[in-house]
Coordinates of C-alpha atoms and ligand atoms in Angstrom, one line a residue:
M4 CA 10.3 10.5 -23.0
L5 CA 8.1 7.5 -21.6
R6 CA 4.7 8.0 -20.3
L7 CA 2.8 4.8 -18.3
Q8 CA -1.0 4.5 -17.2
G9 CA -1.7 3.3 -14.1
I10 CA -3.6 3.6 -11.1
A11 CA -3.7 6.7 -8.4
V12 CA -3.2 5.5 -5.5
S13 CA -1.7 8.8 -3.1
P14 CA -1.7 11.4 -4.9
G15 CA 1.0 14.1 -5.2
V16 CA 3.6 14.7 -8.0
T17 CA 7.1 14.4 -7.3
I18 CA 10.0 14.6 -9.2
G19 CA 13.3 12.2 -8.8
E20 CA 16.1 9.3 -9.3
A21 CA 15.1 5.9 -9.8
L22 CA 15.3 3.4 -8.1
V23 CA 14.7 -0.6 -9.8
L24 CA 13.9 -3.6 -7.1
D25 CA 13.5 -6.4 -9.0
S26 CA 12.1 -9.5 -6.8
E27 CA 16.2 -9.7 -5.0
G28 CA 15.9 -5.8 -4.2
F29 CA 18.9 -5.5 -6.8
R30 CA 19.2 -2.0 -6.6
I31 CA 21.7 -0.6 -9.7
P32 CA 22.1 3.0 -9.9
R33 CA 23.1 5.0 -13.0
R34 CA 27.5 5.1 -11.4
F35 CA 30.9 5.7 -14.1
V36 CA 33.5 4.0 -14.0
A37 CA 36.8 5.9 -14.0
R38 CA 39.0 6.2 -16.7
S39 CA 41.7 4.8 -14.9
A40 CA 39.8 1.6 -12.5
V41 CA 38.1 0.9 -17.1
D42 CA 40.3 -2.0 -17.0
T43 CA 39.8 -4.0 -13.4
E44 CA 36.6 -3.2 -14.0
L45 CA 36.9 -5.0 -17.1
E46 CA 37.9 -8.1 -15.8
R47 CA 36.1 -7.7 -12.5
L48 CA 33.3 -8.2 -15.8
A49 CA 34.9 -11.0 -17.7
N50 CA 34.7 -12.9 -13.6
A51 CA 31.5 -12.3 -14.0
I52 CA 30.8 -14.0 -16.8
E53 CA 33.0 -16.8 -16.0
E54 CA 31.0 -17.0 -12.5
T55 CA 27.9 -16.8 -14.3
A56 CA 28.4 -19.6 -16.6
R57 CA 30.6 -21.9 -14.0
D58 CA 26.4 -22.0 -11.7
I59 CA 24.1 -22.6 -14.7
Q60 CA 26.8 -25.4 -15.4
R61 CA 26.7 -26.3 -12.5
N62 CA 22.2 -26.0 -12.6
R63 CA 23.3 -28.0 -15.5
D64 CA 24.9 -30.9 -14.1
A65 CA 21.9 -31.4 -11.2
V66 CA 18.9 -31.0 -13.9
K67 CA 20.6 -33.8 -16.3
G68 CA 21.4 -36.0 -13.7
E69 CA 17.9 -36.0 -12.0
L70 CA 16.0 -35.4 -15.6
G71 CA 17.8 -36.2 -18.9
D72 CA 20.1 -34.3 -21.2
Q73 CA 16.3 -32.7 -23.2
Y74 CA 16.2 -30.6 -19.5
A75 CA 19.3 -29.9 -19.5
A76 CA 19.7 -27.7 -23.1
I77 CA 17.6 -25.2 -21.7
F78 CA 20.7 -24.2 -19.9
D79 CA 23.4 -24.8 -22.4
A80 CA 21.0 -22.1 -24.1
H81 CA 21.3 -19.2 -21.2
I82 CA 25.5 -21.0 -21.6
A83 CA 25.3 -19.5 -25.6
M84 CA 23.2 -16.8 -24.3
L85 CA 26.1 -15.9 -21.7
R86 CA 28.4 -16.2 -24.2
D87 CA 27.2 -14.5 -27.9
D88 CA 29.8 -12.6 -28.6
R89 CA 27.8 -9.4 -29.9
L90 CA 26.5 -9.3 -26.6
I91 CA 30.5 -9.2 -24.6
G92 CA 30.9 -7.2 -26.5
E93 CA 28.8 -4.4 -26.8
L94 CA 29.1 -5.1 -22.8
N95 CA 32.9 -4.1 -22.6
S96 CA 31.8 -1.3 -24.9
A97 CA 29.9 0.4 -22.9
V98 CA 32.2 -0.1 -20.1
R99 CA 35.4 1.1 -21.9
D100 CA 34.0 3.2 -23.8
R101 CA 30.7 5.1 -22.5
N102 CA 32.1 4.8 -17.9
W103 CA 29.7 2.6 -17.1
W104 CA 29.5 0.5 -14.0
P105 CA 29.5 -2.8 -15.8
E106 CA 26.5 -3.5 -13.2
Y107 CA 25.0 -0.2 -14.8
A108 CA 25.8 -2.0 -17.7
V109 CA 25.0 -5.3 -17.8
S110 CA 21.6 -4.2 -16.2
R111 CA 20.2 -1.4 -19.5
T112 CA 21.7 -4.5 -22.1
L113 CA 20.3 -6.6 -20.8
R114 CA 17.4 -5.2 -20.7
R115 CA 17.2 -4.2 -23.6
Y116 CA 17.9 -8.2 -25.1
A117 CA 14.6 -8.3 -23.0
K118 CA 12.6 -5.6 -24.6
V119 CA 13.2 -7.2 -28.0
F120 CA 11.8 -10.6 -26.5
Q121 CA 8.9 -8.3 -24.5
N122 CA 7.3 -7.0 -27.6
L123 CA 7.9 -10.2 -29.8
D124 CA 4.0 -11.0 -29.9
N125 CA 4.0 -15.0 -29.3
H126 CA 5.6 -17.8 -27.6
I127 CA 9.3 -16.3 -27.7
S128 CA 8.0 -13.6 -25.7
Q129 CA 8.5 -15.8 -23.1
R130 CA 12.3 -16.1 -23.5
A131 CA 12.5 -12.6 -21.5
H132 CA 12.4 -14.5 -19.0
D133 CA 16.1 -16.6 -19.4
I134 CA 17.0 -13.0 -20.2
Y135 CA 16.0 -11.8 -17.0
D136 CA 18.0 -14.9 -14.4
I137 CA 21.0 -14.5 -16.9
E138 CA 21.2 -10.5 -15.5
K139 CA 19.9 -11.6 -11.6
S140 CA 23.2 -14.1 -12.4
L141 CA 25.2 -11.5 -13.4
L142 CA 24.7 -8.6 -11.4
R143 CA 24.7 -11.6 -8.3
N144 CA 28.0 -12.2 -9.3
L145 CA 28.8 -8.6 -10.2
L146 CA 27.6 -7.2 -7.3
G147 CA 28.8 -10.3 -3.5
H148 CA 28.1 -9.0 -0.5
R149 CA 28.2 -5.5 -1.5
R150 CA 24.3 -5.9 -3.1
E151 CA 22.5 -2.7 -2.0
T152 CA 18.7 -3.8 -0.8
L153 CA 16.0 -1.1 0.1
A154 CA 17.1 -1.0 3.7
E155 CA 20.4 0.4 2.5
I156 CA 18.6 3.3 0.6
S157 CA 20.5 6.2 1.6
Q158 CA 19.9 9.4 -0.8
P159 CA 16.0 10.3 -2.3
V160 CA 14.9 8.0 -4.3
V161 CA 11.4 6.8 -6.9
V162 CA 11.0 3.2 -6.0
L163 CA 10.2 1.6 -9.0
A164 CA 9.2 -2.4 -8.3
H165 CA 7.5 -5.3 -9.5
N166 CA 5.6 -5.0 -6.8
L167 CA 5.7 -4.1 -3.0
T168 CA 4.3 -5.7 -0.3
P169 CA 2.8 -3.8 2.8
S170 CA 5.3 -5.1 4.7
E171 CA 7.8 -3.8 2.2
T172 CA 6.2 -0.2 2.2
A173 CA 6.0 -0.3 5.5
N174 CA 9.7 -0.8 5.4
L175 CA 10.6 1.6 3.1
D176 CA 12.5 4.5 4.4
R177 CA 10.5 7.1 5.3
R178 CA 13.3 9.8 5.2
F179 CA 14.3 8.6 1.2
V180 CA 12.0 7.6 -0.4
Q181 CA 9.4 10.3 -2.6
G182 CA 7.1 8.0 -3.7
F183 CA 6.6 4.2 -5.9
A184 CA 5.4 3.5 -8.4
T185 CA 4.1 -0.8 -9.6
E186 CA 3.1 -3.3 -12.3
L187 CA 1.0 -5.0 -9.8
G188 CA -1.1 -3.9 -7.6
G189 CA -5.1 -2.8 -7.3
P190 CA -6.9 0.2 -5.5
G191 CA -7.6 -0.8 -2.5
S192 CA -4.1 -2.9 -2.3
H193 CA -2.9 -2.2 1.8
T194 CA 0.1 -1.1 0.0
A195 CA -1.2 1.7 -1.2
I196 CA -3.5 2.4 1.7
V197 CA 0.7 2.8 3.3
A198 CA 1.7 5.3 1.3
E199 CA -1.5 7.4 1.6
G200 CA -0.6 7.1 5.4
F201 CA 3.1 8.1 4.4
G202 CA 1.6 11.2 2.5
I203 CA 3.9 10.2 -0.4
P204 CA 2.9 9.3 -3.7
A205 CA 2.0 6.1 -5.4
V206 CA 1.3 5.0 -8.6
V207 CA 1.0 0.9 -8.8
G208 CA -0.7 -1.2 -11.5
V209 CA 1.2 0.4 -14.8
G210 CA 1.9 -3.1 -16.2
P211 CA 5.7 -4.2 -17.4
F212 CA 7.9 -1.6 -17.1
L213 CA 10.9 -2.6 -15.3
A214 CA 12.2 -3.6 -18.4
D215 CA 12.2 0.0 -19.5
V216 CA 14.7 1.7 -16.5
S217 CA 17.8 0.5 -14.4
G218 CA 17.8 2.9 -11.8
G219 CA 19.5 6.8 -12.0
E220 CA 17.8 8.3 -14.2
P221 CA 15.1 10.7 -13.6
V222 CA 11.4 9.9 -13.0
I223 CA 8.2 12.2 -12.7
L224 CA 5.2 10.0 -10.3
D225 CA 2.4 12.2 -10.8
G226 CA -0.4 10.6 -7.7
H227 CA -3.4 13.2 -9.3
Q228 CA -3.1 10.8 -12.7
G229 CA -1.8 7.4 -11.4
V230 CA 0.9 8.3 -14.3
V231 CA 3.9 7.4 -14.8
I232 CA 7.0 8.8 -16.8
L233 CA 10.2 7.7 -17.6
Q234 CA 13.3 9.5 -19.0
P235 CA 10.8 12.7 -19.6
D236 CA 12.0 16.6 -21.3
E237 CA 13.0 19.1 -19.9
E238 CA 9.6 20.9 -21.1
T239 CA 7.8 18.4 -18.6
I240 CA 10.0 18.3 -16.2
A241 CA 9.4 22.1 -15.8
R242 CA 5.7 21.8 -16.2
Y243 CA 5.7 19.3 -13.6
K244 CA 7.5 21.6 -11.1
L245 CA 4.9 24.7 -11.6
E246 CA 2.9 21.7 -10.4
V247 CA 4.9 20.6 -7.4
E248 CA 5.3 24.3 -6.3
A249 CA 1.3 24.6 -7.1
A250 CA 0.1 21.7 -4.3
E251 CA 2.1 23.6 -2.4
T252 CA 0.9 26.6 -1.8
V253 CA -2.4 25.2 -2.2
A254 CA -1.3 23.1 1.2
A255 CA 0.3 26.5 2.6
S256 CA -3.6 27.8 2.8
L257 CA -5.7 24.4 3.7
G258 CA -3.3 25.1 7.1
R259 CA -5.5 27.6 7.6
L260 CA -8.0 25.5 8.4
R261 CA -6.3 23.2 10.6
D262 CA -8.1 24.6 13.5
L263 CA -10.9 25.4 12.3
P264 CA -14.3 23.2 12.4
A265 CA -15.6 20.8 9.9
E266 CA -19.3 22.5 9.8
T267 CA -21.5 22.4 6.7
T268 CA -22.4 26.4 5.7
D269 CA -26.0 25.3 7.4
G270 CA -24.2 24.3 10.7
A271 CA -24.2 20.2 10.5
R272 CA -21.1 19.3 12.1
V273 CA -18.2 17.3 10.9
S274 CA -16.3 15.3 12.9
I275 CA -13.0 14.5 10.8
M276 CA -10.7 11.6 12.2
G277 CA -7.8 10.1 11.6
N278 CA -6.5 7.1 10.7
I279 CA -3.0 5.8 11.3
E280 CA -0.6 2.2 10.7
F281 CA 2.2 3.2 13.4
P282 CA 2.0 5.6 16.3
S283 CA 5.0 7.9 14.4
E284 CA 1.5 9.3 12.2
V285 CA -0.1 11.0 14.5
V286 CA 1.8 13.9 15.0
A287 CA 0.1 14.7 11.1
C288 CA -3.0 14.1 12.1
Q289 CA -2.5 16.6 15.3
Q290 CA -1.1 18.6 12.3
Q291 CA -4.4 18.6 10.3
G292 CA -6.5 19.0 13.4
C293 CA -7.7 16.0 14.0
D294 CA -10.9 15.2 15.6
G295 CA -9.0 12.0 16.6
I296 CA -7.4 8.4 15.5
G297 CA -11.4 6.8 13.7
L298 CA -8.4 3.4 12.9
Y299 CA -5.2 2.5 14.4
R300 CA -4.0 -0.7 11.7
T301 CA -2.3 -1.9 14.4
E302 CA -1.7 -5.7 12.3
F303 CA 1.5 -2.8 11.4
L304 CA 3.3 -3.6 14.5
Y305 CA 3.7 -7.3 13.0
L306 CA 4.2 -5.9 9.7
T307 CA 6.6 -4.3 10.6
S308 CA 8.6 -6.1 14.0
R309 CA 11.3 -9.4 13.2
H310 CA 9.8 -11.0 15.9
E311 CA 6.3 -11.4 18.0
P312 CA 4.8 -7.9 19.4
T313 CA 5.2 -8.6 23.4
E314 CA 2.2 -6.8 25.6
E315 CA 5.2 -4.8 26.3
D316 CA 5.3 -3.5 22.5
H317 CA 1.9 -3.3 22.1
F318 CA 1.3 -1.3 25.3
N319 CA 4.4 1.3 25.1
A320 CA 3.1 1.9 20.8
Y321 CA -0.8 2.2 22.0
R322 CA 0.4 4.9 25.3
E323 CA 2.8 6.8 22.6
V324 CA -0.7 6.9 20.4
V325 CA -3.5 7.3 23.0
E326 CA -0.7 10.1 25.1
S327 CA -0.3 12.5 21.6
M328 CA -3.7 12.5 20.9
E329 CA -4.3 14.5 24.4
G330 CA -7.9 13.1 25.1
K331 CA -9.1 12.7 22.6
P332 CA -10.8 10.0 20.8
V333 CA -8.1 6.4 19.8
V334 CA -10.0 4.3 18.0
I335 CA -7.8 0.5 17.9
R336 CA -8.3 -2.1 15.8
T337 CA -7.2 -5.8 17.0
L338 CA -4.5 -7.5 14.0
D339 CA -6.3 -7.5 11.2
L340 CA -3.1 -9.5 9.7
G341 CA -3.9 -12.3 6.6
A342 CA -4.8 -11.8 3.0
D343 CA -2.3 -9.6 1.7
K344 CA -0.9 -8.5 5.4
M345 CA 0.5 -11.7 5.5
L346 CA 3.6 -13.0 8.4
T347 CA 6.4 -14.5 6.5
E348 CA 7.3 -17.3 9.3
T349 CA 3.8 -17.4 10.7
T350 CA 2.2 -18.3 7.1
P351 CA -0.1 -20.8 7.9
E352 CA -0.3 -23.3 4.9
E353 CA -1.1 -22.0 1.5
E354 CA -4.8 -21.1 1.3
R355 CA -5.9 -20.8 -2.5
N356 CA -8.1 -17.6 -0.6
P357 CA -6.6 -15.8 1.5
C358 CA -9.3 -13.3 1.2
L359 CA -12.0 -15.1 2.7
G360 CA -9.6 -17.5 4.4
L361 CA -8.4 -17.2 7.6
R362 CA -7.7 -13.1 7.6
S363 CA -8.4 -11.3 10.9
I364 CA -11.2 -11.3 13.6
R365 CA -11.0 -14.7 12.3
L366 CA -7.6 -15.7 13.4
S367 CA -7.7 -13.7 16.2
L368 CA -9.8 -16.2 17.9
R369 CA -8.1 -18.9 16.5
Q370 CA -4.7 -17.8 18.2
L371 CA -6.0 -16.9 21.3
P372 CA -2.6 -16.4 23.5
M373 CA -1.8 -13.6 20.7
F374 CA -5.7 -12.3 20.5
R375 CA -5.9 -11.9 23.9
T376 CA -2.0 -10.4 24.9
Q377 CA -3.3 -7.2 22.6
L378 CA -6.5 -7.5 24.4
R379 CA -4.7 -6.5 27.0
A380 CA -1.6 -4.6 26.6
I381 CA -5.9 -2.4 24.6
L382 CA -7.4 -2.3 28.1
R383 CA -4.4 -1.4 30.1
A384 CA -4.1 2.1 27.8
S385 CA -7.8 2.3 28.7
V386 CA -7.3 4.7 31.6
L387 CA -4.1 6.6 29.2
G388 CA -7.3 8.4 27.0
D389 CA -10.5 7.9 26.0
V390 CA -9.9 4.0 23.8
R391 CA -12.1 2.4 22.6
V392 CA -11.8 -1.1 21.0
M393 CA -12.6 -2.3 17.0
F394 CA -13.3 -5.2 15.8
P395 CA -12.6 -6.0 11.7
L396 CA -13.9 -8.3 9.5
I397 CA -17.2 -9.4 11.9
S398 CA -19.4 -11.0 9.8
T399 CA -22.0 -13.2 12.1
I400 CA -23.1 -12.4 15.8
V401 CA -21.1 -15.4 16.5
E402 CA -18.0 -14.0 15.9
L403 CA -19.0 -10.7 17.9
R404 CA -19.7 -12.4 20.3
Q405 CA -16.9 -14.6 21.1
A406 CA -14.7 -11.3 20.6
R407 CA -16.3 -9.6 23.0
M408 CA -15.9 -12.8 25.6
V409 CA -12.6 -12.5 25.7
L410 CA -12.3 -9.1 25.9
A411 CA -14.4 -9.9 29.3
D412 CA -12.5 -12.3 30.6
V413 CA -9.1 -10.5 29.6
M414 CA -11.1 -8.2 31.8
E415 CA -11.5 -10.8 34.4
D416 CA -7.6 -11.3 34.7
L417 CA -6.8 -8.1 35.0
A418 CA -8.9 -7.7 37.6
E419 CA -8.2 -10.4 39.7
H420 CA -4.1 -8.5 39.0
D421 CA -5.3 -6.0 40.1
I422 CA -4.3 -4.1 36.9
A423 CA -6.0 -0.6 36.0
F424 CA -8.2 -0.8 33.0
N425 CA -11.1 0.9 31.7
R426 CA -14.2 -1.7 32.2
D427 CA -16.6 0.6 30.5
L428 CA -14.2 1.2 27.5
P429 CA -16.7 1.8 24.2
V430 CA -16.6 -1.9 21.6
G431 CA -17.4 -1.7 18.2
M432 CA -17.1 -3.1 14.9
M433 CA -17.0 -2.6 11.5
V434 CA -19.5 -2.9 8.7
E435 CA -16.7 -5.1 6.6
T436 CA -18.2 -8.2 5.0
P437 CA -21.8 -7.6 2.7
A438 CA -22.7 -10.2 6.1
A439 CA -22.8 -7.3 8.5
A440 CA -23.8 -4.9 6.5
V441 CA -27.4 -7.0 5.8
M442 CA -27.5 -8.0 9.4
L443 CA -26.9 -4.1 11.1
D444 CA -30.2 -4.4 12.6
T445 CA -29.0 -7.2 15.0
F446 CA -25.4 -6.3 15.3
I447 CA -25.8 -3.4 16.2
R448 CA -27.8 -4.1 19.2
E449 CA -24.7 -5.8 20.9
V450 CA -21.8 -2.3 19.6
D451 CA -20.8 0.5 21.1
F452 CA -19.9 2.1 17.5
V453 CA -19.9 0.8 14.1
S454 CA -17.0 1.9 11.7
I455 CA -18.4 0.5 8.0
G456 CA -14.7 -0.2 6.4
T457 CA -16.0 0.5 2.2
N458 CA -11.9 -1.5 0.9
D459 CA -12.9 -4.5 1.8
L460 CA -17.1 -3.9 1.8
I461 CA -16.9 -3.0 -1.9
Q462 CA -14.2 -6.3 -2.3
Y463 CA -15.8 -8.3 -0.6
T464 CA -19.6 -6.2 -2.3
L465 CA -18.0 -7.3 -6.1
A466 CA -17.0 -10.3 -5.7
A467 CA -13.1 -7.9 -6.8
D468 CA -10.2 -8.4 -5.1
R469 CA -9.5 -5.4 -4.1
G470 CA -5.8 -5.9 -5.0
N471 CA -5.7 -6.6 -8.6
K472 CA -5.7 -4.0 -10.9
E473 CA -7.0 -7.0 -13.5
V474 CA -10.7 -6.2 -12.0
A475 CA -9.7 -2.7 -10.9
D476 CA -12.6 -1.2 -12.6
L477 CA -14.9 -3.4 -11.0
Y478 CA -13.6 -2.6 -7.5
S479 CA -15.4 0.5 -7.2
A480 CA -17.1 2.8 -4.4
C481 CA -18.9 4.2 -6.7
D482 CA -21.0 0.6 -7.5
P483 CA -25.0 1.9 -6.6
A484 CA -24.2 -2.0 -4.7
V485 CA -22.0 -0.4 -2.9
L486 CA -24.0 2.9 -1.7
R487 CA -26.8 0.7 -1.0
L488 CA -25.6 -1.7 1.8
L489 CA -23.3 1.9 3.0
Q490 CA -27.7 3.9 2.7
Q491 CA -28.8 0.9 4.7
S492 CA -25.6 0.3 7.4
L493 CA -26.3 4.6 7.6
N494 CA -30.2 4.1 8.2
V495 CA -30.0 1.4 11.0
A496 CA -26.6 2.8 12.7
A497 CA -29.4 6.0 12.8
A498 CA -32.3 4.4 13.9
A499 CA -30.5 2.7 16.7
G500 CA -28.7 6.0 18.5
V501 CA -25.3 4.4 17.5
P502 CA -22.4 6.8 15.9
A503 CA -21.3 5.3 13.3
N504 CA -17.8 6.6 10.9
V505 CA -16.6 5.5 7.4
C506 CA -12.9 5.2 7.8
G507 CA -12.7 3.1 4.0
Q508 CA -10.4 5.1 1.5
M509 CA -13.5 5.7 0.2
S510 CA -13.6 9.0 3.2
G511 CA -10.9 10.0 2.5
S512 CA -11.6 11.1 -1.1
V513 CA -13.4 14.9 -1.5
M514 CA -15.8 13.0 -4.2
F515 CA -17.2 11.0 -1.9
T516 CA -17.8 13.6 0.4
P517 CA -21.1 15.6 -0.3
L518 CA -22.2 11.7 -1.1
L519 CA -22.0 10.6 2.3
L520 CA -22.8 14.0 4.2
G521 CA -25.6 13.2 2.2
L522 CA -26.4 9.4 3.7
G523 CA -25.9 11.9 6.5
L524 CA -22.7 10.6 7.8
R525 CA -20.5 13.7 10.5
N526 CA -18.0 10.6 11.5
L527 CA -14.8 10.6 8.5
S528 CA -12.0 8.8 9.4
V529 CA -9.6 9.4 6.4
P530 CA -5.7 9.3 6.2
A531 CA -4.2 12.3 8.0
S532 CA -2.5 13.8 4.2
A533 CA -6.4 14.2 3.4
I534 CA -7.6 15.8 6.4
P535 CA -7.7 18.9 5.3
E536 CA -8.9 19.2 1.9
V537 CA -12.4 16.8 3.2
K538 CA -12.6 20.0 5.7
Q539 CA -12.5 22.0 3.5
L540 CA -14.4 20.7 1.0
C541 CA -16.9 20.2 4.2
R542 CA -17.7 24.0 4.8
S543 CA -17.6 24.6 1.3
V544 CA -20.9 22.7 0.6
S545 CA -24.4 22.5 2.9
A546 CA -26.0 19.5 4.6
V547 CA -29.4 19.9 2.6
E548 CA -28.1 19.6 -0.7
C549 CA -25.6 16.8 0.1
R550 CA -29.0 14.8 0.8
G551 CA -29.9 15.7 -3.1
V552 CA -26.4 14.6 -4.4
A553 CA -26.9 11.8 -2.7
Q554 CA -30.4 10.7 -3.5
R555 CA -29.6 11.4 -6.8
A556 CA -26.4 9.2 -6.6
L557 CA -28.6 6.8 -5.6
E558 CA -31.3 6.6 -8.8
M559 CA -28.1 5.5 -10.2
D560 CA -28.3 1.9 -12.4
S561 CA -24.1 2.4 -12.7
A562 CA -21.1 3.1 -11.0
R563 CA -20.1 5.3 -13.4
E564 CA -23.4 6.8 -14.1
V565 CA -23.0 8.1 -10.1
K566 CA -19.0 8.7 -11.1
A567 CA -19.6 11.2 -13.3
F568 CA -22.2 12.8 -11.6
L569 CA -20.1 13.3 -8.8
R570 CA -17.0 14.6 -10.6
D571 CA -19.9 16.7 -12.0
Q572 CA -21.2 17.2 -8.1
L573 CA -17.0 18.1 -6.8
R574 CA -15.9 20.7 -9.8
R575 CA -19.9 22.5 -9.1
V576 CA -18.9 22.5 -5.5
L577 CA -15.2 23.9 -6.4
A578 CA -16.1 26.1 -9.2
Q579 CA -18.0 28.0 -6.3
T580 CA -15.6 27.1 -3.7
I581 CA -12.8 29.8 -5.6
G582 CA -15.1 31.7 -7.2
Ligands
PEP29 C1 -11.4 -1.2 5.0 O1 -11.8 -2.2 4.7 O2 -12.3 -0.5 4.1 C2 -10.4 -0.9 6.0 C3 -10.6 0.2 7.0 O3 -9.9 -1.9 6.5 P1 -8.9 -2.1 6.0 O4 -8.3 -1.5 4.6 O5 -6.9 -2.3 6.4 O6 -9.2 -3.6 5.5
MG30 MG1 -10.9 -3.3 5.7

């Protein structure tokens, strides 16, 4: 049994069969060979070894021609490893004596070899990469056209990967993927956000561990604690099974809150809206009794499509959401592409700092035809319900004005063609850069509502990449600088009488609910899976005590102190609720 600690990004616990994806998306299930087929499989293995040797030889010759003998020697070393008697003996024995599928034998054996190198604490450890290369070539030759990839999963699995991009995550088949864990990734990445939207447990930033798995073996994913357990023993499996059952009981009891208002014990009414990435998520939001959609991340329409979405694609998606919400508000955020949400085909030249580069509203204002297409679709959908539009990553008033001008221009266009739309469509902006928070008193005059995007606000305030596990400690919603910007923004909005919402992941974590209510927030937008718990917490506290919590937290000078304090408060509230 191997227990690995990562970063918890999407709650829940799951127990399932590991499916390992390397960078090429290979899927190597633990499969066995029938005794009668052993000879054929051994032959297939031998052929793959020969084919791989020929591939390496070809690369060797090409490199030798270009760079000379010295570089070609790297490939000689690969061939020597591949033809090593001991390795071949082990592979053959795995197939012949243990009846392992050759692919599984290759993956298991070479990963074990690579691990030995990896554990050496010197430059030789780099040789592990050579072994992975050999493994990949062998698998490529063994699997040939039978290569199975993520798209072809047909049974429940727990995906273990080096990294998953937001678009790869968005394309996971939700019917079969029970959860995932990745070696890379940070707490605020969109990969994590999609997992939460799907309601599946996820752990990121585990560090190197794929060398220890080849797929097919049991794995436990604990999305509460950020723990991955490989090859768990019986006792651990039994304990986690109990936990899964207990969670189901709690979920069923929280379901009873569906039609009750999110109201504090002293009568302050809170609106809890849902965050979605796909129209299909609306059902879950409705089931949990949401008050509307507070954040629709429309860029996922691009990330899951092979072609640039047309106006009709946009419109159909918006119509589905708006109609399903039956008159409740739907905040459609315009495209927030860029940074980690990249389109592979249309990515401009590589940017050195994509998070600080041409992303989000900046990209939309640069690619006006794309932006106008989206705005036309939003405006057309605006007559179908309570639609609101919101611009992401605003950092200057000029950007806000430009975006509004494009919107006004598109409105004129529609009017000219007698296409119906709501001329009074509420227009809002996200507050997710320190610049927007600091200047909010001026911006607020030109918007109908604001929504605070703490995921980016934390990243930009603390200069800590939300998707980088190395700075995950710095990236904290508890940081006093973040709390002050939140307090300041909420005060400015309240003084101007402009509705404010918090739609970053922070608002979906009950640890922050008393703090946010205490700062005067009355509108939260959270992933569907978080709605019941957040609602229950709102119903368990008074607005007066929350003010006290916020005041105390604002006096503290470190994220660590704030976190310990908020955890304590949460424990106290939960103890009272249960007791
Ligand atoms: C945010 O930044 O908090 C936010 C809600 O937007 P996203 O997570 O999509 O960047
Ligand atoms: Mg954001």
